[in-house]
Amino acid sequence: QVLLEESGGGSVQPGGSLRLSCAASGDTYNLNYMGWFRQTPEKEREGVAIVYSIGGRTVYADTLQGRFTISQASGKYTVSLQMSSLKPEDTAMYYCAAGTTVYATWAPLSAYSPKYWGQGTQVTVSS
């Protein structure tokens, strides 16, 4: 079993920045990737970004337009999401997720099905 503990999030004005962090514990030895997904009551859950623990390959949602950056700590099982130029449409519950599957390089985030999920942290962008 893997436990994912999130931190960060909160409220920010449009154009501002926030940083989310997630630490994995437990049976992390078989994790291949960690990342972030988000969901609002009006939309289905969508992938934001993921990073592979070996090699550091990253996959981002096309809609982010380079505003978010995912990174992993040297211990590999802690990841952060730096969010910049935040927009009201970024408002959502953000979930840390982790999985054991290695996906093809061309696979979009919509193909990912993480095995483990955090409790979620709310990000609100509003003036």
Coordinates of N, CA and C in Angstrom, one line a residue, residues 8-75:
G8 N 0.3 22.3 0.5 CA 0.2 23.4 -0.4 C -1.3 23.7 -0.8
G9 N -1.5 24.4 -1.8 CA -2.8 24.8 -2.2 C -3.3 26.0 -1.5
G10 N -4.5 26.4 -1.7 CA -5.0 27.6 -1.1 C -5.7 28.5 -2.1
S11 N -5.8 29.8 -1.7 CA -6.4 30.8 -2.5 C -5.4 31.8 -3.0
V12 N -5.6 32.2 -4.3 CA -4.6 33.2 -4.9 C -5.4 34.0 -5.9
Q13 N -4.9 35.2 -6.2 CA -5.5 36.0 -7.2 C -5.0 35.6 -8.6
P14 N -5.8 35.9 -9.6 CA -5.4 35.6 -11.0 C -4.0 36.2 -11.3
G15 N -3.2 35.4 -11.9 CA -1.8 35.8 -12.2 C -0.8 35.4 -11.1
G16 N -1.3 34.9 -10.0 CA -0.4 34.5 -8.9 C 0.1 33.1 -9.1
S17 N 0.9 32.7 -8.1 CA 1.5 31.4 -8.1 C 1.2 30.6 -6.9
L18 N 1.3 29.3 -7.0 CA 1.1 28.4 -5.9 C 2.0 27.2 -6.1
R19 N 2.4 26.6 -5.0 CA 3.2 25.3 -5.1 C 2.6 24.2 -4.3
L20 N 2.4 23.1 -5.0 CA 1.9 21.9 -4.4 C 3.0 20.9 -4.2
S21 N 2.9 20.2 -3.1 CA 3.9 19.1 -2.9 C 3.2 17.8 -2.5
C22 N 3.8 16.7 -2.8 CA 3.3 15.4 -2.4 C 4.4 14.5 -2.1
A23 N 4.2 13.8 -0.9 CA 5.2 12.8 -0.5 C 4.6 11.4 -0.4
A24 N 5.2 10.5 -1.0 CA 4.7 9.1 -1.0 C 5.5 8.3 0.1
S25 N 4.7 7.4 0.8 CA 5.3 6.5 1.8 C 4.7 5.2 1.6
G26 N 5.3 4.2 2.2 CA 4.8 2.8 2.2 C 5.6 2.0 1.1
D27 N 4.9 1.3 0.3 CA 5.5 0.4 -0.7 C 5.8 1.2 -1.9
T28 N 6.7 2.1 -1.8 CA 7.0 3.0 -3.0 C 8.0 2.3 -4.0
Y29 N 8.5 1.2 -3.6 CA 9.6 0.6 -4.5 C 9.1 0.3 -5.9
N30 N 7.8 0.1 -6.1 CA 7.3 -0.3 -7.4 C 6.6 0.8 -8.1
L31 N 6.7 2.0 -7.6 CA 6.1 3.2 -8.2 C 6.9 3.6 -9.4
N32 N 6.3 3.9 -10.6 CA 7.0 4.3 -11.7 C 6.8 5.8 -12.0
Y33 N 5.7 6.3 -11.6 CA 5.4 7.8 -11.8 C 4.6 8.3 -10.7
M34 N 4.7 9.6 -10.5 CA 3.8 10.4 -9.6 C 3.4 11.7 -10.3
G35 N 2.3 12.2 -9.9 CA 1.9 13.4 -10.6 C 0.6 14.0 -10.0
W36 N 0.0 14.9 -10.8 CA -1.2 15.6 -10.3 C -2.3 15.5 -11.3
F37 N -3.5 15.4 -10.8 CA -4.8 15.5 -11.5 C -5.6 16.5 -10.8
R38 N -6.6 17.0 -11.5 CA -7.5 17.9 -10.9 C -9.0 17.7 -11.3
Q39 N -9.9 18.2 -10.5 CA -11.3 18.0 -10.8 C -12.2 19.1 -10.2
T40 N -13.2 19.5 -10.9 CA -14.2 20.4 -10.4 C -15.5 19.7 -10.4
P41 N -16.5 20.2 -9.7 CA -17.9 19.6 -9.8 C -18.5 19.5 -11.2
E42 N -18.0 20.5 -12.0 CA -18.6 20.6 -13.4 C -17.9 19.8 -14.4
K43 N -16.7 19.3 -14.1 CA -15.9 18.7 -15.1 C -15.4 17.3 -14.6
E44 N -15.0 16.5 -15.6 CA -14.4 15.2 -15.2 C -13.0 15.4 -14.8
R45 N -12.5 14.5 -14.0 CA -11.1 14.6 -13.6 C -10.1 14.6 -14.8
E46 N -9.1 15.5 -14.7 CA -8.2 15.6 -15.8 C -6.8 15.6 -15.3
G47 N -5.9 15.1 -16.1 CA -4.5 15.0 -15.8 C -3.9 16.4 -15.9
V48 N -3.0 16.7 -15.0 CA -2.2 18.0 -15.0 C -0.8 17.8 -15.5
A49 N -0.1 16.9 -14.7 CA 1.3 16.6 -15.0 C 1.7 15.4 -14.3
I50 N 2.6 14.7 -14.9 CA 3.2 13.5 -14.2 C 4.7 13.5 -14.5
V51 N 5.5 12.8 -13.6 CA 6.9 12.7 -13.8 C 7.3 11.2 -13.4
Y52 N 8.1 10.6 -14.2 CA 8.6 9.3 -14.0 C 9.8 9.3 -13.0
S53 N 9.8 8.4 -12.1 CA 10.8 8.3 -11.1 C 12.2 7.9 -11.7
I54 N 12.2 7.2 -12.7 CA 13.4 6.8 -13.4 C 13.5 7.5 -14.7
G55 N 14.5 8.3 -14.8 CA 14.7 9.1 -16.1 C 14.1 10.5 -16.1
G56 N 13.1 10.7 -15.2 CA 12.5 12.0 -15.0 C 11.6 12.5 -16.2
R57 N 11.2 11.5 -17.0 CA 10.3 12.0 -18.1 C 9.1 12.6 -17.5
T58 N 8.7 13.7 -18.2 CA 7.5 14.4 -17.7 C 6.4 14.4 -18.8
V59 N 5.2 14.5 -18.4 CA 4.0 14.6 -19.3 C 3.1 15.7 -18.8
Y60 N 2.7 16.7 -19.6 CA 1.9 17.7 -19.2 C 0.6 17.8 -20.0
A61 N -0.4 18.3 -19.4 CA -1.6 18.6 -20.1 C -1.4 19.7 -21.2
D62 N -1.8 19.5 -22.4 CA -1.6 20.5 -23.4 C -2.2 21.8 -23.1
T63 N -3.2 21.9 -22.3 CA -3.9 23.1 -22.1 C -3.2 24.1 -21.1
L64 N -2.1 23.5 -20.5 CA -1.4 24.4 -19.5 C -0.6 25.4 -20.1
Q65 N -0.2 25.3 -21.3 CA 0.6 26.3 -22.0 C 1.9 26.7 -21.3
G66 N 2.5 25.7 -20.6 CA 3.8 26.0 -20.0 C 3.7 26.7 -18.7
R67 N 2.6 26.9 -18.1 CA 2.4 27.6 -16.9 C 2.8 26.8 -15.6
F68 N 2.7 25.5 -15.7 CA 3.0 24.6 -14.6 C 4.3 23.8 -14.8
T69 N 5.0 23.6 -13.7 CA 6.2 22.8 -13.8 C 6.2 21.7 -12.7
I70 N 6.4 20.5 -13.1 CA 6.4 19.4 -12.1 C 7.9 19.0 -11.9
S71 N 8.2 18.7 -10.7 CA 9.6 18.3 -10.4 C 9.6 17.2 -9.3
Q72 N 10.7 16.5 -9.2 CA 10.8 15.5 -8.2 C 12.0 15.7 -7.3
A73 N 11.9 15.4 -6.1 CA 13.1 15.6 -5.2 C 14.0 14.4 -5.4
S74 N 15.2 14.6 -4.9 CA 16.3 13.6 -5.2 C 15.9 12.2 -4.6
G75 N 15.0 12.2 -3.7 CA 14.5 10.9 -3.1 C 13.5 10.2 -4.0

